XYZ file of C-alpha atoms in Angstrom:
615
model
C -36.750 66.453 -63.416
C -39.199 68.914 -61.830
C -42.597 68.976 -62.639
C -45.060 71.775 -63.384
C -47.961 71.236 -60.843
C -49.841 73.684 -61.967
C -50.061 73.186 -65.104
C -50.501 69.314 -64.637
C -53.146 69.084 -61.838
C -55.154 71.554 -63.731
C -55.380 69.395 -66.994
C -56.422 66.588 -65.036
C -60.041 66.304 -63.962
C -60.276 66.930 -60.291
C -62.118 63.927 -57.729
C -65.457 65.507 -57.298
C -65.579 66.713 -53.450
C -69.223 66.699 -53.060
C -71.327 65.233 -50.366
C -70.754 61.789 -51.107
C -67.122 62.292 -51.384
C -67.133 60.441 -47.884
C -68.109 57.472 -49.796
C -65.190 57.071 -51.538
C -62.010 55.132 -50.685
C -59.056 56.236 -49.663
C -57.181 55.168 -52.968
C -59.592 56.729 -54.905
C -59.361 60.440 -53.429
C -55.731 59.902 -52.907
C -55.676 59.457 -57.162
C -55.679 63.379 -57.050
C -51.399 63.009 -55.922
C -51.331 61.120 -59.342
C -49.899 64.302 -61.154
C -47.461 65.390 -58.999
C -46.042 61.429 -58.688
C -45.602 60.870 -62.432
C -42.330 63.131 -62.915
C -40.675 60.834 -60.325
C -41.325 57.242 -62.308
C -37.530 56.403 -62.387
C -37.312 56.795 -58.597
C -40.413 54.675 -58.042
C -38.607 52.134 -60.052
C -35.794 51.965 -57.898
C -37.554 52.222 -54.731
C -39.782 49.065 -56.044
C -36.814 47.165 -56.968
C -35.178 47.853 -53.239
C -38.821 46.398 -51.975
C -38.705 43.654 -54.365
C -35.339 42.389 -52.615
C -36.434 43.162 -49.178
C -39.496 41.514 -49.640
C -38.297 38.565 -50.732
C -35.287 38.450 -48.386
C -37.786 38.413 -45.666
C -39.469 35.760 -47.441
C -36.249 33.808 -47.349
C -36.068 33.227 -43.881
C -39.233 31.008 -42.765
C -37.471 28.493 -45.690
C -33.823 28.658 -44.130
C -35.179 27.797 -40.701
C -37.351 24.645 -42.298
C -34.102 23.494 -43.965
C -32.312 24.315 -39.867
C -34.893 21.842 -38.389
C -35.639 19.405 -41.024
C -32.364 18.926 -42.189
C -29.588 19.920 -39.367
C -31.605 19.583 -35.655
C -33.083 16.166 -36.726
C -29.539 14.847 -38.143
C -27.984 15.734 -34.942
C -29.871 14.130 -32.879
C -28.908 10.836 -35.395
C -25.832 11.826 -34.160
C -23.655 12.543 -37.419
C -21.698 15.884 -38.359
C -23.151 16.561 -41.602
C -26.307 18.244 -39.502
C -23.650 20.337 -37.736
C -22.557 21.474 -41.446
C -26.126 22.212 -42.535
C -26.721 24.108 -39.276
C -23.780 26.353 -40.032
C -24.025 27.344 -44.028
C -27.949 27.589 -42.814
C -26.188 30.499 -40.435
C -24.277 31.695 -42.578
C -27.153 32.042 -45.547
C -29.370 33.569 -42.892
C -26.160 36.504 -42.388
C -26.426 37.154 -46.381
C -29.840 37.291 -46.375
C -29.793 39.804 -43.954
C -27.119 41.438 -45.396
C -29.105 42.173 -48.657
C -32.415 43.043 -46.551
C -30.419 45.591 -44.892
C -29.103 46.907 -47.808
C -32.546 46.919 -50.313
C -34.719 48.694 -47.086
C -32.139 51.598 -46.568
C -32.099 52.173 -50.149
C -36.022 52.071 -50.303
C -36.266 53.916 -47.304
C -33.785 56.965 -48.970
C -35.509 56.443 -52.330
C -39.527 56.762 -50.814
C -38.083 59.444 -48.192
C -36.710 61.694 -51.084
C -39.712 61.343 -53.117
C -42.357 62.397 -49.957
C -39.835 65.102 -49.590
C -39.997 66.496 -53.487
C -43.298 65.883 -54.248
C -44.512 67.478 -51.075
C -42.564 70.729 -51.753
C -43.906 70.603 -55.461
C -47.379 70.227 -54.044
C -47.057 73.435 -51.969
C -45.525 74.899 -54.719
C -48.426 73.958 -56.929
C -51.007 75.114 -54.184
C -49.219 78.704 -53.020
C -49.390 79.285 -56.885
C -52.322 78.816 -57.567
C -53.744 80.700 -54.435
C -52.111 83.845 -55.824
C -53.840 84.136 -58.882
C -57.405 84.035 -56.997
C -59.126 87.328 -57.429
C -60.297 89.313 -54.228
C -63.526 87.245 -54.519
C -61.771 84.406 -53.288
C -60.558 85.695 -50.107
C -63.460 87.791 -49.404
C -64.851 83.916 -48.183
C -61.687 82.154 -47.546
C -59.753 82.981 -44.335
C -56.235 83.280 -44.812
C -55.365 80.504 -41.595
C -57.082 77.846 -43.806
C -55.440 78.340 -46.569
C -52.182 78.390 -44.347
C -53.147 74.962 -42.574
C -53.553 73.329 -45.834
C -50.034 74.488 -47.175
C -48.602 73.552 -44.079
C -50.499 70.570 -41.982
C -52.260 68.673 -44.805
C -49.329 68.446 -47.221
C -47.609 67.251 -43.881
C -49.850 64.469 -43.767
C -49.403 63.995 -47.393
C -45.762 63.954 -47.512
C -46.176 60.926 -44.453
C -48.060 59.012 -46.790
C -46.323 59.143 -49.891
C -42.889 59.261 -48.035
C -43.606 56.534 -45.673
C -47.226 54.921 -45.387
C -46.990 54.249 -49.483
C -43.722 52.435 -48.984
C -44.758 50.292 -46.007
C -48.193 49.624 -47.786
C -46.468 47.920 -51.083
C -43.992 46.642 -48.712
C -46.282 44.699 -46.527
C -48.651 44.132 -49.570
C -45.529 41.958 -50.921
C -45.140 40.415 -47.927
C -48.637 39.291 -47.253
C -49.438 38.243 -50.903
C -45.657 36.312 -50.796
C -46.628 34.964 -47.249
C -49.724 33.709 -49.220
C -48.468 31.697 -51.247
C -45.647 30.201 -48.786
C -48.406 28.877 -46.638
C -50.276 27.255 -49.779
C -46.910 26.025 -50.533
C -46.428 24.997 -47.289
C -49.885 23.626 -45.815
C -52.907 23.791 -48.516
C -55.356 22.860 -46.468
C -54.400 24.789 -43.111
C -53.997 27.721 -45.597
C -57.793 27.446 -47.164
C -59.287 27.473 -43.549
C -56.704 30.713 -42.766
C -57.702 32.705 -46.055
C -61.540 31.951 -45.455
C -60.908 33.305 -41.467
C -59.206 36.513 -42.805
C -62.068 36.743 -45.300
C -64.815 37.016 -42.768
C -62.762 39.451 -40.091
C -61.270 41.779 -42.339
C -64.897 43.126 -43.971
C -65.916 44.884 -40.961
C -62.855 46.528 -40.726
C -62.862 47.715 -43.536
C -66.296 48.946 -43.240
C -64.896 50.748 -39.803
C -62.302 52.630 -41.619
C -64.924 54.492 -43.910
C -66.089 56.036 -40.301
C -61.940 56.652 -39.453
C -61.576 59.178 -42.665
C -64.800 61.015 -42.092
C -63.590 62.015 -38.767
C -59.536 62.761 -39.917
C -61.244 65.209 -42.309
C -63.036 66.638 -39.493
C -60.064 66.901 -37.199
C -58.274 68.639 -40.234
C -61.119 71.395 -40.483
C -61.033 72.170 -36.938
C -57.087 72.383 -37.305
C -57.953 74.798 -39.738
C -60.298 76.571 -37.999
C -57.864 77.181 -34.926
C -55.228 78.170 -37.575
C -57.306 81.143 -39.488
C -58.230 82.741 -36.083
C -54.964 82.371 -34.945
C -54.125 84.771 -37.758
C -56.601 87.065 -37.458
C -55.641 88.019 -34.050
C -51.784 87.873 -34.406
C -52.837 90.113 -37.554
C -54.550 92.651 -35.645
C -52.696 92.937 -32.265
C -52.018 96.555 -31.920
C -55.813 96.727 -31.965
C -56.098 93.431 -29.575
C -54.057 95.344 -26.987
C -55.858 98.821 -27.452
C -58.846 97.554 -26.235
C -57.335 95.513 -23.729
C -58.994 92.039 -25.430
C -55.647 89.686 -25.064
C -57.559 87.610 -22.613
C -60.775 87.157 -24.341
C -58.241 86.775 -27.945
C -56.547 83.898 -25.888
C -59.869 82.281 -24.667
C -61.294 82.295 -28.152
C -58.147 80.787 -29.238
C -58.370 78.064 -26.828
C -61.551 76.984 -26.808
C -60.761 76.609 -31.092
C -57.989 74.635 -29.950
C -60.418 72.632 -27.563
C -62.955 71.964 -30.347
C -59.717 70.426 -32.523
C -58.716 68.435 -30.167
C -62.269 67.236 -29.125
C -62.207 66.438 -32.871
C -59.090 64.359 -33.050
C -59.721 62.289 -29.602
C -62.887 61.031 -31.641
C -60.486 60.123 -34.192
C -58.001 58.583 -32.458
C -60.133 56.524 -30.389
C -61.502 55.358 -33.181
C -58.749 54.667 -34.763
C -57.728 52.730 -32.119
C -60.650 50.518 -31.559
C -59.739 49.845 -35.352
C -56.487 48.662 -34.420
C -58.108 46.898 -31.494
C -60.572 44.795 -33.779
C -58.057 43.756 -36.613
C -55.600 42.707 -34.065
C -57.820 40.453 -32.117
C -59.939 39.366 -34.674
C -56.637 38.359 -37.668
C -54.401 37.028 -34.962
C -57.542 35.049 -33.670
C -57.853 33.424 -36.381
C -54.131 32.416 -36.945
C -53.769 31.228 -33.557
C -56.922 29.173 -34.363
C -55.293 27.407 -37.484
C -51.604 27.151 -35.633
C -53.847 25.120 -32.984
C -54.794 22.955 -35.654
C -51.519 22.448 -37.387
C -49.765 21.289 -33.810
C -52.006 18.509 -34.011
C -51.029 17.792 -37.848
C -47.467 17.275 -36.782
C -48.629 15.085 -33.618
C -50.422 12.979 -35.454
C -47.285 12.821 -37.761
C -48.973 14.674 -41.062
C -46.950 17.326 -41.206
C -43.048 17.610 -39.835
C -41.907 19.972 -37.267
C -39.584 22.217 -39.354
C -42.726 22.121 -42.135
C -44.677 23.292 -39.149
C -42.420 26.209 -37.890
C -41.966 27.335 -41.570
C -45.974 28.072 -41.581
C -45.492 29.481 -38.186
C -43.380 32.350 -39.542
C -45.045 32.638 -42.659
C -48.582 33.070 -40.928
C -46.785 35.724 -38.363
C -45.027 37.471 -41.583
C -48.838 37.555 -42.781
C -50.601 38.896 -40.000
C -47.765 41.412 -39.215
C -48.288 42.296 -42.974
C -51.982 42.850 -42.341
C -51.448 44.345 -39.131
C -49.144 47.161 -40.593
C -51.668 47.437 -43.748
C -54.595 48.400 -41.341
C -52.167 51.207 -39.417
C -51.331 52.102 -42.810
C -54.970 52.388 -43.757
C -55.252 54.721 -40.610
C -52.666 57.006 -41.803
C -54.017 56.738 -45.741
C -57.622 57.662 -44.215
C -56.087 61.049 -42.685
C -54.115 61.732 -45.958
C -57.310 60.940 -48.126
C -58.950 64.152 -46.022
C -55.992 66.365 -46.497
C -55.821 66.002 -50.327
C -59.640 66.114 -50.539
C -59.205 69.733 -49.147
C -56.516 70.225 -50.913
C -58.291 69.102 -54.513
C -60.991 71.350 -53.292
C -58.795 73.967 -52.867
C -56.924 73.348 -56.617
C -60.214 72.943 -57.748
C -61.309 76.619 -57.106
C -61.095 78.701 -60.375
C -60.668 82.643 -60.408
C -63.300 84.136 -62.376
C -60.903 86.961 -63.430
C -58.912 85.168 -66.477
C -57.100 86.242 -69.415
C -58.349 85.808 -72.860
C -57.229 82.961 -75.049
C -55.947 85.428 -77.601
C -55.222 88.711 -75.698
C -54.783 92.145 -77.526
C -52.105 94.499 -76.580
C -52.887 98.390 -75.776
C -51.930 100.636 -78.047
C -47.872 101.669 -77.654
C -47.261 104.761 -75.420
C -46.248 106.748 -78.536
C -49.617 105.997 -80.251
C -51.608 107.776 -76.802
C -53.112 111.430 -76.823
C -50.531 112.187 -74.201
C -46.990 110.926 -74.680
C -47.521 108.224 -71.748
C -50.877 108.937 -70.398
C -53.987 106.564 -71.621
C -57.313 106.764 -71.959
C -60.019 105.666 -69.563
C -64.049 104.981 -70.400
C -66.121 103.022 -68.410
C -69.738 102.662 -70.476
C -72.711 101.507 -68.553
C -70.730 99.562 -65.644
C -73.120 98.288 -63.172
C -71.470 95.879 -60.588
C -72.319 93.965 -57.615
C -69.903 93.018 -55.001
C -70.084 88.579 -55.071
C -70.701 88.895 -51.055
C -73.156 91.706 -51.270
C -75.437 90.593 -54.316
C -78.598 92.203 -53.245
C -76.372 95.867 -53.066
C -75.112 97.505 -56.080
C -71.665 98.744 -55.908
C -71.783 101.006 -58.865
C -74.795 101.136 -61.098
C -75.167 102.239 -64.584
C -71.935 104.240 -64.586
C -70.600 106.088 -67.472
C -67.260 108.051 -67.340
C -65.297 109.534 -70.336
C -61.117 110.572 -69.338
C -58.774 111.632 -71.739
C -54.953 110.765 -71.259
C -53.183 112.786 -69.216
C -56.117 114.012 -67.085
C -56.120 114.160 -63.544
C -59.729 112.945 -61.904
C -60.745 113.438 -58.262
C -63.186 111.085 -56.890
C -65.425 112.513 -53.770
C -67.808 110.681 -52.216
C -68.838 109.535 -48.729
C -67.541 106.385 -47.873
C -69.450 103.374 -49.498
C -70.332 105.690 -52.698
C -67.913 103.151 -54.718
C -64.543 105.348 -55.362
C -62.341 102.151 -54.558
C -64.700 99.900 -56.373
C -63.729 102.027 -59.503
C -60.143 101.551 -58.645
C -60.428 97.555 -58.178
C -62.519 97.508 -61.390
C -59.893 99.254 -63.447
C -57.310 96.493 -61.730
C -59.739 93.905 -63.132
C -59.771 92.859 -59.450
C -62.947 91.795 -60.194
C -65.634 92.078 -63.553
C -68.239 94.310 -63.741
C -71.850 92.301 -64.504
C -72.755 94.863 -66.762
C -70.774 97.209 -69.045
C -67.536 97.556 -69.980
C -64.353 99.634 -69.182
C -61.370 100.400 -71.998
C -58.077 102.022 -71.940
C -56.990 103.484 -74.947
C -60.053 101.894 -76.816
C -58.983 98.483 -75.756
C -61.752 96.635 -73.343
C -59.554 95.346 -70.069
C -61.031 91.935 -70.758
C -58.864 91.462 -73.944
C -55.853 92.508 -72.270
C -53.532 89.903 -70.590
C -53.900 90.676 -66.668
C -50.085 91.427 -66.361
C -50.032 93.829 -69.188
C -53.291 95.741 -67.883
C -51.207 96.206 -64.904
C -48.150 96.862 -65.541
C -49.946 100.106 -67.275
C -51.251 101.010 -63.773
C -49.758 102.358 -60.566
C -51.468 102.642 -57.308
C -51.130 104.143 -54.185
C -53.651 101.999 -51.190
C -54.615 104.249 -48.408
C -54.031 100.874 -46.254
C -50.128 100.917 -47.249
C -48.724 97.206 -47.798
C -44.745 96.946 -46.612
C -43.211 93.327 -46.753
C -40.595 92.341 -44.626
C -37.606 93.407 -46.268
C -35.553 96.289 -46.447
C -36.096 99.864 -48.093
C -34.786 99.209 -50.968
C -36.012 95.786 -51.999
C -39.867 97.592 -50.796
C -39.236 100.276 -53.326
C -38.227 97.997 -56.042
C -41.316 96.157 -55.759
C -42.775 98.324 -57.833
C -40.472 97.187 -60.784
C -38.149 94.309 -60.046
C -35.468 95.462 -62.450
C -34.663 98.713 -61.478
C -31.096 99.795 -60.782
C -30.000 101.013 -57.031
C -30.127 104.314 -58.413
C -33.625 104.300 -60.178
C -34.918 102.969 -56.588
C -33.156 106.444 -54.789
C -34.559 108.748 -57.324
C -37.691 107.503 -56.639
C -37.165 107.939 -53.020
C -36.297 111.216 -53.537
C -39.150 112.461 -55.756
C -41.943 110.745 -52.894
C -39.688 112.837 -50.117
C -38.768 109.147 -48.747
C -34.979 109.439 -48.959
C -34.326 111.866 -46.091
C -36.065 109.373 -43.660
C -34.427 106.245 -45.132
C -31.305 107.635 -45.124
C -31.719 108.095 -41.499
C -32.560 104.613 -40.863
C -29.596 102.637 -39.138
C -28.334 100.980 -42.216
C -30.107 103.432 -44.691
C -31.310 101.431 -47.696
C -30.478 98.045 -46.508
C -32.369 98.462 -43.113
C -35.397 95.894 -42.360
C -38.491 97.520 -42.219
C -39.848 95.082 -40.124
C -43.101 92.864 -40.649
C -46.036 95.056 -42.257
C -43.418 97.981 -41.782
C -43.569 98.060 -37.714
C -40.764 100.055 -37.776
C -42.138 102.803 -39.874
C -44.620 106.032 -38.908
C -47.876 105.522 -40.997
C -46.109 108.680 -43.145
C -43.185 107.255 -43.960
C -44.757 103.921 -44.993
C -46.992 105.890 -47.155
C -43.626 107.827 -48.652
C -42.578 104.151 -49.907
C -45.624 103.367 -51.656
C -45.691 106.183 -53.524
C -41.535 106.068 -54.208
C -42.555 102.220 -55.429
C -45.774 103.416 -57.894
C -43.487 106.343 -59.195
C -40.587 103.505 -60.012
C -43.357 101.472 -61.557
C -43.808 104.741 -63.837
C -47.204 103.543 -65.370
C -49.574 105.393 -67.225
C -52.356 105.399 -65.242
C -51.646 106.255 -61.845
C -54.423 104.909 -58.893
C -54.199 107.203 -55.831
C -56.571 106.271 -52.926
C -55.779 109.330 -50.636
C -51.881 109.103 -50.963
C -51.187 111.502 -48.823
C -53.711 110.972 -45.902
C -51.224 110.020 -43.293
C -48.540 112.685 -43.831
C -47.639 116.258 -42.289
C -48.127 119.474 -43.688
C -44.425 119.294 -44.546
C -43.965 116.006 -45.769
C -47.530 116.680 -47.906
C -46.176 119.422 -49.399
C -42.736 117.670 -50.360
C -45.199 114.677 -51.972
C -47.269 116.839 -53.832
C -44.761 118.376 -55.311
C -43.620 115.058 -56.485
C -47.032 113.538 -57.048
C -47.245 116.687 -59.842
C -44.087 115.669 -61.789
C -44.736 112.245 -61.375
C -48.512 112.712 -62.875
C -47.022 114.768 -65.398
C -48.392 113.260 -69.029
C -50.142 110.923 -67.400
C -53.485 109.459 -66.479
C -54.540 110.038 -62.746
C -57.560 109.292 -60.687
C -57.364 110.211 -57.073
C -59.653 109.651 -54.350
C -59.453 112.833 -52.961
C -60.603 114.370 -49.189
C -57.864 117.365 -48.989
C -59.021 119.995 -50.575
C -55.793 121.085 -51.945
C -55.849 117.867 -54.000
C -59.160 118.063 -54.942
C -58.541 121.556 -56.220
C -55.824 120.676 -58.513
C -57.796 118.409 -60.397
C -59.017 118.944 -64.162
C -62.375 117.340 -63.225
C -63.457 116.392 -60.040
C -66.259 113.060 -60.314
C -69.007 113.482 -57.269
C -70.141 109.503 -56.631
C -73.312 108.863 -54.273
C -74.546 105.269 -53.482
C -72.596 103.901 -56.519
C -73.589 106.579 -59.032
C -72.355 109.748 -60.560
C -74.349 112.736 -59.342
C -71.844 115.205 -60.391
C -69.711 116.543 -62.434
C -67.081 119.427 -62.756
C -64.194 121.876 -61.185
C -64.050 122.962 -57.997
C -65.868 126.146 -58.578
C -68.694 124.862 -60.709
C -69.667 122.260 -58.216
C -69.602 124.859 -55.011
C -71.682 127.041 -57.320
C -73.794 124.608 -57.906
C -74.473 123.694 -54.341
C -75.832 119.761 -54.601
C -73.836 116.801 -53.231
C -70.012 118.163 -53.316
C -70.560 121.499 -51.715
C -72.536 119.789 -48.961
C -69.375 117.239 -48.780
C -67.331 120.376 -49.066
C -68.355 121.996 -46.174
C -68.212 118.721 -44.411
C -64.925 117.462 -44.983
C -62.968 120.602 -46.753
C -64.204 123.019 -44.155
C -65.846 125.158 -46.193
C -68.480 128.167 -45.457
C-alpha cells in the first residue's frame, strides 16, 4: 500500500512552528510523521509482535538464572544429581530462549528497517511535490540549498528515527516497564527505594534535553546554510572562474562549513554531558540499592539466586533507561528536522486553482482558428519582494487572436512581468487578465498553460538528450513530431551533428551547447507544445544572422493563426509586428506600428535610435 503524502499531510493540521515551538516535546513535533506512518499499520503490527517476543525473551533470562542458583548450584553443593539435571534443562531453556530472541529482533529489525526506508522515500516524495507547485514567490525568499538539505539531511535524520531510534525506544520501553515489575516481583521494598531514586535523577534530564533539541535544530540550519551557498556557487562557476573568485568562493564556503560545525560541537557536547549525567546519576542509584540488597541476603532476608535475579533485572532497567536517553538524543535531532520540514509542508502557494474551474472556449470557437484572445483591464501589480515598487500599474491592453504584439521597453519597464502574469506565475493585486473572455483565475493552472508557449531569453536545458529536451514541450509526441520541430526552429542540422544525433546528452544546463543552439531547442520544444498563445522573450537574441534568419522564418509559420507577444530589441522583429506596445516604469506610454511611433518621436523612437540604430 502506498500512501498519498500530499494529499494526507495537507488535510491534517500542521504543529504550529512558532516561537515557542522550542517548548514542545519531542513526541509532540514528531506527531507531524503521523500521516505518512498510518499506511504502514500492518507492518507496525508485526514489528510490535517481533518486540513483544524479544522483549520478553530478554525478560526470561534474570528468572532462568534464579531457578540455576536457587535450585541447581545450592543442590550440588548437597551433593545430589538432580541439581546437575536442573543446571542442564536450565542450559538448555536459556539456548531456546535465545533462539527465539534471535529470531523476533531480526525480524523487528527487517520490519522497522523497511518501514524507515518507505516512509522516508514517501516523505521526500511528499516534500519534492509539494515544492514544485510553489509559485516564483516562494523561491524569490527560499534558497534552493535549503530546500535541498531538507530533502536530503533532515529526512536522513528522520528515516534514523523511525527506522531505528522508534524501534529501540518501544523496545527498551518494554524492557524497562517489564524490568519494573520483575523487581517488584522480586524485591518490593528494594524496588520502592529504586523507583523513588530514578524519580528524582531522571527530571533534570529531562529538563537538559529541552536545551539538546534547540541546538540540533540549530546545527540543522547551519547545515542548511552551508548547503544553499554551496549551490549558488557550483551554480554559477563559469562566472566564479571569470573573475578569478574560486578562492574567496572556497573561503566563504568554509567558513559556512565552520559556523555548522561550531553549531554541532555545541550540540554534541551537550549531548554528551546528557549522557554523562543520566549515566552517573541512574546507575548511582542502582548501585546504591544493590548495596543494600547484599546486606538483605547476609542477613539471610533474601536468597542469593533471589538476589542475582534483581541484579539483572535492575541492569536490564538501567540499560533500558540508558538506551531511552541516547534515544531521546537522536528523537531531539529528528524533532528539529521535521519541525523544518512541517514548516516547509506548511508553506501554501498563493497561486491556486479554483474549486470549480471553467474551461476556455474550444480552439474552433476563437476569432482565429487557434489563436486566443488576450485583455488585461486595470492590472496593477507589485512584485511580493519589492512592495513599495510597482511592477505594472494601472495597465490596460486589448489583443485580438492571432495578433502578433512587440513589447519595447528599457529593462525594468515590466515586459517579463506581463509574461509571468499571463503564466499566472504570480496574481496581479489589482485587475484582471482573460483569454478568450475567460479570467485566468477560473482556469485550472494546467489548462491555462498548456494554451501557452514560451520562449525564456535565459534558455533552461535539463540533463538529457536532444530529443527527450524537445519533447518537454509535450510529453507525448512521436520521434517524428520532435524532428519536425527541430527542423522548423533550424535545430536539426546541429543535432544531427552531435555524436549520437538525437540521443546525445546535452550535458547539465546544456554545457555542451553554444548559447544559439540551446536557444534553437527552446523554441523546437514551444513549437511542439503548439499552443495558442506563444510567449517570446527575445527568442532569437543569442543567434547569428544565419541561424536568425532560418528561426524567423520558422517563428512566422509557427505564429501563423496564433496569438504572439514578443519582447522585442531587433528591429527586424519589432517591425513585423501588427502592434508594437511601448512600456515605461510599468506603464503603457505608447502605442502603434513601427512608423507611427518613429513619427511620433516620444519614448520608442528615442529607444529606437538607442537600441535599433536608428537616425
Amino acid at each position: 500500500m502506498r500512501i498519498s503524502p500530499k494529499a494526507t499531510i495537507m488535510s491534517t493540521p500542521l504543529p504550529s512552528t512558532s516561537s515557542d515551538s522550542s517548548k514542545k516535546s519531542s513526541i509532540a513535533t514528531l506527531r507531524g510523521l503521523l500521516p505518512f506512518l498510518r499506511p504502514y499499520r500492518q507492518q507496525f503490527i508485526l514489528a510490535a509482535i517481533a518486540l513483544v517476543i524479544a522483549a520478553g525473551a530478554t525478560l526470561a533470562i534474570p528468572y532462568a538464572f534464579r531457578q540455576m542458583i536457587d535450585l541447581g548450584f545450592s543442590k550440588i553443593g548437597d551433593g545430589g544429581t538432580q541439581g546437575i539435571e536442573h543446571v542442564n534443562l536450565t542450559f538448555l531453556a536459556l539456548f531456546g530462549v535465545a533462539v527465539i530472541l534471535g529470531i523476533a529482533t531480526a525480524a523487528r529489525f527487517y520490519m522497522v528497517s523497511w518501514i524507515g526506508e518507505r516512509v522516508t522515500a514517501d516523505i521526500r516524495n511528499a516534500v519534492y511535490a509539494h515544492v514544485v507547485t510553489q509559485s516564483p514567490e516562494f523561491f524569490e525568499t527560499t534558497q534552493t540549498g535549503e530546500v535541498l538539505s531538507r530533502l536530503t539531511t533532515d529526512t536522513t535524520l528522520i528515516q534514523a528515527v523511525v527506522g531505528t531510534s522508534i524501534s529501540l525506544a518501544l523496545r527498551n520501553l518494554l524492557l524497562f516497564v517489564g524490568g519494573l515489575v520483575m523487581l517488584f516481583i522480586t524485591s518490593p521494598m528494594l524496588s520502592s527505594i529504586i523507583i523513588v531514586m530514578l524519580i528524582l535523577v531522571i527530571a533534570p534530564i529531562i529538563l537538559f534535553g529541552r536545551r539538546v533539541r534547540q541546538l540540533s535544530r540549530d546545527s540543522q540550519d547551519r547545515i542548511a546554510d552551508a548547503s544553499a551557498v554551496a549551490g549558488e556557487i557550483l551554480n554559477a562557476m563559469p562566472t566564479v572562474q571569470a573573475y578569478t573568485h574560486e578562492r574567496i568562493e572556497a573561503q566563504r564556503f568554509a567558513d559556512s562549513v565552520e559556523h555548522a560545525f561550531t553549531t554541532a560541537m555545541r550540540r554534541i557536547r551537550a549531548r554528551s554531558l546528557l549522557t554523562m549525567i543520566a549515566i552517573l546519576l541512574i546507575f548511582g542509584a542502582i548501585v546504591f540499592v544493590l548495596w543494600l540488597g547484599a546486606h538483605s541476603v547476609m542477613q539471610g532476608e533474601m536468597s542469593g539466586g533471589k538476589l542475582g535475579q534483581f541484579i539483572l533485572y535492575a541492569s536490564i532497567v538501567a540499560g533500558a533507561i540508558g538506551a531511552l536517553s541516547e534515544v531521546m538524543g537522536e528523537a531531539q535531532r529528528a524533532a528539529g528536522a521535521t519541525e523544518r520540514l512541517i514548516e516547509l509542508m506548511s508553506v501554501q502557494s498563493p497561486i491556486t486553482n479554483p474549486s470549480l474551474p471553467l474551461r476556455l472556449p474550444s480552439a474552433a470557437k476563437s476569432q482565429v482558428h487557434h489563436g486566443a484572445a488576450v485583455e488585461f483591464e486595470q492590472v496593477t501589480f507589485h512584485y511580493p519582494s519589492r512592495q513599495d515598487t510597482a511592477a505594472l500599474a494601472n495597465i490596460h491592453l486589448s489583443i485580438k487572436a492571432g495578433e502578433t504584439i512587440a513589447l519595447v521597453g528599457a529593462s525594468g519597464a515590466g515586459k517579463t512581468t506581463l509574461f509571468q502574469l499571463l503564466l499566472r506565475f504570480y496574481d496581479p493585486q489589482q485587475g484582471r487578465i482573460c483569454i478568450d473572455g475567460v479570467n485566468i483565475k477560473d482556469l485550472d493552472l494546467h489548462q491555462l498553460r498548456d494554451a501557452i508557449g514560451i520562449v525564456p531569453q535565459d534558455t533552461v536545458i535539463f540533463s538529457a538528450n536532444a530529443l527527450e529536451n524537445i519533447r518537454y514541450g509535450r510529453v507525448n509526441a512521436s520521434d517524428e513530431e520532435v524532428m519536425q520541430a527541430a527542423k522548423m526552429a533550424a535545430a536539426h542540422e546541429f543535432i544531427e551533428r552531435l555524436p549520437e544525433g538525437y540521443q546525445s546528452f546535452l550535458g547539465e544546463r546544456g554545457v555542451r551547447l553554444s548559447g544559439g543552439q540551446k536557444q534553437r531547442i527552446a523554441i523546437a520544444r514551444a513549437i511542439l507544445k503548439n499552443p495558442r498563445l506563444m510567449l517570446l522573450d527575445e527568442a532569437t537574441s543569442a543567434l547569428d544572422a544565419e541561424s536568425e534568419r532560418l528561426v524567423q522564418q520558422a517563428l512566422e509559420t509557427a505564429m501563423l493563426g496564433r496569438t504572439t507577444l514578443i519582447i522585442a530589441h531587433r528591429l527586424a522583429t519589432v517591425k513585423r509586428a501588427d502592434k508594437i506596445i511601448v512600456l515605461e516604469h510599468g506603464q503603457i506610454v505608447e502605442t502603434g506600428n513601427h512608423a507611427e511611433l518613429i513619427a511620433h518621436g516620444g519614448v520608442y523612437a528615442h529607444l529606437a535610435s538607442l537600441q535599433f540604430h536608428l537616425n
